[in-house]
CSV table of C-alpha atoms in Angstrom, one decimal:
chain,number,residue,atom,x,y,z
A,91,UNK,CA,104.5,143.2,104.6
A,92,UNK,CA,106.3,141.6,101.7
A,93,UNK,CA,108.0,138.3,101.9
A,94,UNK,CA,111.5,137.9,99.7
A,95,UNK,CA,111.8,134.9,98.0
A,96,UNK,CA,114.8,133.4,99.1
A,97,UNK,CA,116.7,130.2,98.0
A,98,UNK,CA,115.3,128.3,101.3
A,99,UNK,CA,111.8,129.4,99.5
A,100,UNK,CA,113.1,128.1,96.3
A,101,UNK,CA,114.4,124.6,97.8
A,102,UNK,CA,111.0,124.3,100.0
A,103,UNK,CA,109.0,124.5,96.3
A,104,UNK,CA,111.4,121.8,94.9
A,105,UNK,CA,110.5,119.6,97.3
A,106,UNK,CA,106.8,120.5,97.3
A,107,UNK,CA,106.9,119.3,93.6
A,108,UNK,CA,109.0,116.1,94.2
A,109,UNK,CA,105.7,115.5,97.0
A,110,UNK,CA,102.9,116.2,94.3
A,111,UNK,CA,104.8,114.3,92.1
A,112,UNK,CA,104.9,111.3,93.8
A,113,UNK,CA,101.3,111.3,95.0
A,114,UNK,CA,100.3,111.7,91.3
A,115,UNK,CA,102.8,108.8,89.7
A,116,UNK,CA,100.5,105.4,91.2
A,117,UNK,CA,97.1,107.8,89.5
A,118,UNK,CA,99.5,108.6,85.9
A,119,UNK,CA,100.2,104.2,86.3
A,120,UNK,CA,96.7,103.1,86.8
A,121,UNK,CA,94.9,105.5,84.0
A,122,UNK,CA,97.7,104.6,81.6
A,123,UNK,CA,97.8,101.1,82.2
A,124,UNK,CA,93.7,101.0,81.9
A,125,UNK,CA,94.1,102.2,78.4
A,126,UNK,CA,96.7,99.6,77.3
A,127,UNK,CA,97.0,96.1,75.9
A,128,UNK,CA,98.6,93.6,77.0
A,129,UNK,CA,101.8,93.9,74.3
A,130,UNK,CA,102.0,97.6,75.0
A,131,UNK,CA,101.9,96.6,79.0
A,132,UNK,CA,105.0,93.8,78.7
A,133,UNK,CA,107.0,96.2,76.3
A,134,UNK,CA,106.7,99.8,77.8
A,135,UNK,CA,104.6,100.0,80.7
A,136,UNK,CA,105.1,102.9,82.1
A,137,UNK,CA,105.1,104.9,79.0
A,138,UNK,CA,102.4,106.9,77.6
A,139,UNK,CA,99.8,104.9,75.6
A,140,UNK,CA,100.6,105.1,71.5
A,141,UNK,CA,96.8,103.6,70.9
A,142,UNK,CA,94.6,103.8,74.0
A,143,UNK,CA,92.2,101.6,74.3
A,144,UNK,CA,88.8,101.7,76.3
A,145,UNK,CA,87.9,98.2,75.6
A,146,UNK,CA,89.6,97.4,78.8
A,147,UNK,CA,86.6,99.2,81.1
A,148,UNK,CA,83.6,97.5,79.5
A,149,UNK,CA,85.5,93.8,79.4
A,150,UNK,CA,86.3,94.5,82.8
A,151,UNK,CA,82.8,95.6,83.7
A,152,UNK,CA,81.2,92.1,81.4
A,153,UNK,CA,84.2,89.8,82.4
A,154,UNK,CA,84.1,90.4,86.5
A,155,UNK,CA,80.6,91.3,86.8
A,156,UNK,CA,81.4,94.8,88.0
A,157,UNK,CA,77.7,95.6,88.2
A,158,UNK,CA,76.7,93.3,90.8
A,159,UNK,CA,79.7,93.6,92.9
A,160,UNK,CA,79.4,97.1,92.9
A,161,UNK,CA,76.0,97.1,94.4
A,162,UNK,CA,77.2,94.3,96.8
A,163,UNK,CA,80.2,96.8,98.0
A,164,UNK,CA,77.3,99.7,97.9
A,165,UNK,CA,75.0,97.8,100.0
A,166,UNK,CA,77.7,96.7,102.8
A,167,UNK,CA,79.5,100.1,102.8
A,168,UNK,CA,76.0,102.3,103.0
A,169,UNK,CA,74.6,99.8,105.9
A,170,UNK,CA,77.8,99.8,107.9
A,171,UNK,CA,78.2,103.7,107.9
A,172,UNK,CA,74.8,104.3,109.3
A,173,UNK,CA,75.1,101.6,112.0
A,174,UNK,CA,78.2,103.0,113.0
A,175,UNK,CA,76.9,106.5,112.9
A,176,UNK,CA,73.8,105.9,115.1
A,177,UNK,CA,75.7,103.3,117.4
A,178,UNK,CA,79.1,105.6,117.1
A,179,UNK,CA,77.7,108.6,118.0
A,180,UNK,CA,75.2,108.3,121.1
A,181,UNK,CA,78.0,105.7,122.6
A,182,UNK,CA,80.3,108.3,122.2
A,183,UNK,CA,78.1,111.1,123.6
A,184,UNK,CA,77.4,108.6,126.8
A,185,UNK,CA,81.5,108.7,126.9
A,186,UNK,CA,82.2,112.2,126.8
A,187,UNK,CA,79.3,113.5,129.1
A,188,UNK,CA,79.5,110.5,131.6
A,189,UNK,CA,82.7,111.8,134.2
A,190,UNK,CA,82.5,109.0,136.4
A,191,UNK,CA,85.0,105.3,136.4
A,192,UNK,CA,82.7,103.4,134.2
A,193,UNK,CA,82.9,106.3,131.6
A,194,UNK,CA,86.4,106.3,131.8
A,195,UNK,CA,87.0,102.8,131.9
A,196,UNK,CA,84.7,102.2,128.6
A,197,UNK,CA,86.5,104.4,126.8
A,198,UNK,CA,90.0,102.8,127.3
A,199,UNK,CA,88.3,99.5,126.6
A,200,UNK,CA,87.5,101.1,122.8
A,201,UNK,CA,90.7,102.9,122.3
A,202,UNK,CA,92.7,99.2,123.0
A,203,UNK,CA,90.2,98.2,119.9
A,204,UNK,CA,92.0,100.7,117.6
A,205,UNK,CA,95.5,99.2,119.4
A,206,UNK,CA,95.1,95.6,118.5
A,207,UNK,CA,94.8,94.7,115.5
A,208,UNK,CA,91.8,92.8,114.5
A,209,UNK,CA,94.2,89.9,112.8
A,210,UNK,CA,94.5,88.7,116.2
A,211,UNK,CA,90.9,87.6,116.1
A,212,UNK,CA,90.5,86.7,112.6
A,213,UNK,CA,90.4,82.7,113.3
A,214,UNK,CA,87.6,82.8,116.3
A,215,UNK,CA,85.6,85.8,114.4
A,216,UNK,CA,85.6,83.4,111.2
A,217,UNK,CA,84.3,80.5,113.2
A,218,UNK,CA,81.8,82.8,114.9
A,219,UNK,CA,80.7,84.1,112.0
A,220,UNK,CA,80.3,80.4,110.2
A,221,UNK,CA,78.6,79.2,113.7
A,222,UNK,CA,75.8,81.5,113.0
A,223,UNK,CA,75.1,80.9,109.6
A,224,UNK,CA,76.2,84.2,108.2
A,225,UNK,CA,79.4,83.8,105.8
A,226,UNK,CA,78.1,84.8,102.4
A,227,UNK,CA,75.6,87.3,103.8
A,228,UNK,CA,75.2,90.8,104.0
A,229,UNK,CA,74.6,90.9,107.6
A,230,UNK,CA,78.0,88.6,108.5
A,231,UNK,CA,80.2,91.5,106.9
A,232,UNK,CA,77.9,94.8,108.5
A,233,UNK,CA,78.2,93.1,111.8
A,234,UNK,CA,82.2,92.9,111.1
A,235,UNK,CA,82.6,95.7,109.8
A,236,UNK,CA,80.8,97.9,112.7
A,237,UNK,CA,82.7,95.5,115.6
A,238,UNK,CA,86.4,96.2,113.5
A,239,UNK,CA,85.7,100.3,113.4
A,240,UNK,CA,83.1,101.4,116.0
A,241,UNK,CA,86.3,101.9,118.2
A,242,UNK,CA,87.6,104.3,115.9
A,243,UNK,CA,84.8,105.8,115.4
A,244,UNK,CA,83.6,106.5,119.1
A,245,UNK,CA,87.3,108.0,119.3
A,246,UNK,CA,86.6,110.7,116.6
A,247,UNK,CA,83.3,111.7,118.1
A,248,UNK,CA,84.1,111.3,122.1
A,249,UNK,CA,87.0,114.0,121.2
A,250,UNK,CA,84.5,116.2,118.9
A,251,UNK,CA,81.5,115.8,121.8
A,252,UNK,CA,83.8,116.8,124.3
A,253,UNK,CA,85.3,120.5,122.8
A,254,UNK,CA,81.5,121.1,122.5
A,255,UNK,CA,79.8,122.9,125.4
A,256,UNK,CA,77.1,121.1,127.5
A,257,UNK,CA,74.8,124.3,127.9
A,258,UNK,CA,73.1,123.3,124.3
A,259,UNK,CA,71.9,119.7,125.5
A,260,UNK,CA,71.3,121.0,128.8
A,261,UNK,CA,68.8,123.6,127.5
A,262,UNK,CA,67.5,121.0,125.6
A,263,UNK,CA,66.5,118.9,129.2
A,264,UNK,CA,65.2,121.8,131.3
A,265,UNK,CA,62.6,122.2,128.7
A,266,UNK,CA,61.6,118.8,129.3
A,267,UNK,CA,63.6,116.8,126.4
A,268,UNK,CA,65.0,113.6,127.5
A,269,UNK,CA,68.9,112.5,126.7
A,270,UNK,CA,67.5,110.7,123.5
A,271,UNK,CA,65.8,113.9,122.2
A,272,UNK,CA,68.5,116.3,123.3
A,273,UNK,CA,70.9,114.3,121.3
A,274,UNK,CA,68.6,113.3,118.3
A,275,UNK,CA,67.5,117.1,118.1
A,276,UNK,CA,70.4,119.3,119.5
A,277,UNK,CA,73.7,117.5,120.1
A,278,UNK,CA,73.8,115.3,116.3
A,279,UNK,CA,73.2,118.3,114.1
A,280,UNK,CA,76.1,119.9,115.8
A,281,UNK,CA,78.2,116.8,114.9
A,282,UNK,CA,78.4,117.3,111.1
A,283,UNK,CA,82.0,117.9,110.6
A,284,UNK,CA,83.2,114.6,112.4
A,285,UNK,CA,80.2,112.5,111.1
A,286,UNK,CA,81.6,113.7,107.5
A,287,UNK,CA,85.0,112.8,108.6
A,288,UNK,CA,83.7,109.2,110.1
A,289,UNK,CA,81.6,109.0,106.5
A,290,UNK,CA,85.1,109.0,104.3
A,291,UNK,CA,87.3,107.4,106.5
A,292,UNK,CA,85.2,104.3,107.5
A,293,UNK,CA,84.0,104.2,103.6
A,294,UNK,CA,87.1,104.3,101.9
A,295,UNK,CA,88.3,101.4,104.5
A,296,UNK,CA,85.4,99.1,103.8
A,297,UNK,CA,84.9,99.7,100.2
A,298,UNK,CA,88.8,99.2,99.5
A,299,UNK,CA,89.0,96.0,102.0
A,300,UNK,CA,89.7,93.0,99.9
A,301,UNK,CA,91.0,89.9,102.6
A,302,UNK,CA,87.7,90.5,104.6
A,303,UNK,CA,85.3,89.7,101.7
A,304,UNK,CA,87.4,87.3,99.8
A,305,UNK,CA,87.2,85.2,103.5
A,306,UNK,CA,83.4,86.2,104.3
A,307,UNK,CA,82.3,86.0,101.0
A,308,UNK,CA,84.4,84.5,98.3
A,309,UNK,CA,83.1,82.0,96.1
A,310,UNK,CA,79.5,83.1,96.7
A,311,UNK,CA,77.1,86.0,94.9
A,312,UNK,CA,77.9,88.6,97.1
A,313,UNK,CA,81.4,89.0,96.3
A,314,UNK,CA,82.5,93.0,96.4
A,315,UNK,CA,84.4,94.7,93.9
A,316,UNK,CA,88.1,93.8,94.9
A,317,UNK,CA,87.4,90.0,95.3
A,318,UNK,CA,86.0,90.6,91.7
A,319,UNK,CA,88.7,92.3,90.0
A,320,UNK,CA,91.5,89.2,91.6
A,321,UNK,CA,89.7,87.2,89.4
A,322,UNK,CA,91.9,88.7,86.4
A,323,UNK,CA,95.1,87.6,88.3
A,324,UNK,CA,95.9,84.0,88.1
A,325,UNK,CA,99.0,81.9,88.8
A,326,UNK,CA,100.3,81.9,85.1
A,327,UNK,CA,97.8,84.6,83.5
A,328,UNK,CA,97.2,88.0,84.7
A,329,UNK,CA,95.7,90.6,82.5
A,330,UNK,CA,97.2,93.6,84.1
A,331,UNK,CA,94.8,95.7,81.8
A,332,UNK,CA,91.9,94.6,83.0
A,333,UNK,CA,92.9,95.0,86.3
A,334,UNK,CA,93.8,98.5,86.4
A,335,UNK,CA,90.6,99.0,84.3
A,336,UNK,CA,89.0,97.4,87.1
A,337,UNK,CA,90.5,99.1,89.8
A,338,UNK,CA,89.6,103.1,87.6
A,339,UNK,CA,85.9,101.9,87.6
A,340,UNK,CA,86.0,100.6,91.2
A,341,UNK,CA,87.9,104.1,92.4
A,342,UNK,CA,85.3,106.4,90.8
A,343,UNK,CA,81.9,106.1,93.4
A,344,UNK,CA,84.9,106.4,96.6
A,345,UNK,CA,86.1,109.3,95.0
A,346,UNK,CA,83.1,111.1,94.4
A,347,UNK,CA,82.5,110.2,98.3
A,348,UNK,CA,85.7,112.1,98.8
A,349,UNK,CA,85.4,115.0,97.0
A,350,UNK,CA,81.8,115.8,98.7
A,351,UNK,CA,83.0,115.1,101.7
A,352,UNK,CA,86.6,116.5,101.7
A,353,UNK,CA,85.9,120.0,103.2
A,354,UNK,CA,85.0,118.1,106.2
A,355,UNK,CA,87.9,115.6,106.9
A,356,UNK,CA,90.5,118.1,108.3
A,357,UNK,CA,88.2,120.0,110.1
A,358,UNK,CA,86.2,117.0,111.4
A,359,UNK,CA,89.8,115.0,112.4
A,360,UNK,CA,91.4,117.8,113.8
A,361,UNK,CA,88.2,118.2,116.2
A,362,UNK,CA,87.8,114.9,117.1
A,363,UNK,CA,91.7,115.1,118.6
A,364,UNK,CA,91.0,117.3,121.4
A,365,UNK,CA,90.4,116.3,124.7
């Protein structure tokens, strides 16, 4: 069966374009902006570089001490995914296979977590946070970080657990397996799609957070890469270069997260929205 090309067809590619297009423009202003100075960013900055420059990336990298906060945004990003996988996904398979009030009841209580917005709370999380000792340290912003998204993420795996059948963890228990080891051996592996899914869409949120750290941790050694890369925008100087510089060197480890894990977001997300 052949399909004509029409002008509907025609007009639907137009606007196809005009999409791709946008998406692409912030990416064709942050590369080219990262490869200017600042004369050629106050004159034209939108137009194409006439002498690129890549001294930008490695004064960015000296200057904001890109190194360091890039192991700091590592080490809170890499912690926080695996506590809210393990926590995430056994809550979550508790919520899916438990069909009785509580079960019910628990899970409203973590869908009104993705509801509210956790601005609400910033002021008594803060002074909790400062009450225990913790601003400034690793384990202050993990702790956030899994309290602000383990809602979400119990969302996207309660819907995925659910379309699954029961007979697999079931079989699991008549052969004498308890709950822990029929999820740990049989239920989890089944759950790769939605943990890839959880992996990119909590990382990309933590890693590109920049109030959070600048309120937990600014000022002390464990500053993350946004927080950093501020520091090139003052109240009369801003070196817009370095920033975007900044901002390319900062993108890359995220989008190499992406691009492993992109096969799974679709399939993952679309899973964890039935039931």
């Amino acid at each position: 069966m052949s399909l004509r090309y029409g002008f509907r067809t025609f007009l639907l590619e137009l606007v196809m374009i005009a999409v791709a297009l946008a998406f692409l423009f912030p990416v064709y202003a942050l590369i080219t902006l990262s490869l200017k100075g600042k004369q050629e960013i106050a004159s034209a900055p939108l137009s194409p570089p006439t002498s690129p420059t890549f001294g930008n990336f490695s004064d960015a990298w000296e200057r904001a001490s890109l190194g360091s906060a890039l192991l700091n945004s590592t080490m809170i990003t890499a912690v926080s995914l695996l506590v809210l996988i393990a926590v995430g996904s056994f809550a979550a398979y508790f919520l899916a296979r438990c069909a009785t009030r509580l079960g019910f009841g628990l899970y409203v209580l973590f869908l009104l977590g993705i509801v509210l917005p956790f601005q609400l709370g910033m002021i008594p999380l803060f002074k909790m946070v400062d009450a225990a000792g913790l601003l400034g340290t690793y384990q202050g912003m993990i702790i956030f970080y899994t309290g602000i998204q383990l809602p979400f993420t119990i969302f996207l795996y309660t819907g995925f657990i659910r379309a699954l059948p029961a007979d697999y963890a079931n079989a699991a228990m008549i052969d004498g397996a308890g709950h822990l080891q029929a999820f740990t051996r049989v239920v989890f592996p089944l759950l790769r799609p939605i943990t890839g899914t959880v992996l990119i869409l909590n990382a990309v949120f933590i890693w590109n957070d920049f109030f959070t750290p600048l309120l937990y941790l600014g000022g002390s050694a464990r500053e993350t890469v946004p927080v950093r890369i501020f520091a090139f925008v003052g109240q009369y100087v801003s070196d817009y270069g370095l920033v975007f510089a900044g901002l390319v060197l900062a993108a890359l480890p995220i989008l190499v997260v992406f691009l492993l894990l992109q096969r799974y977001v679709i399939k993952g997300f679309a899973s964890g929205l039935k039931g």
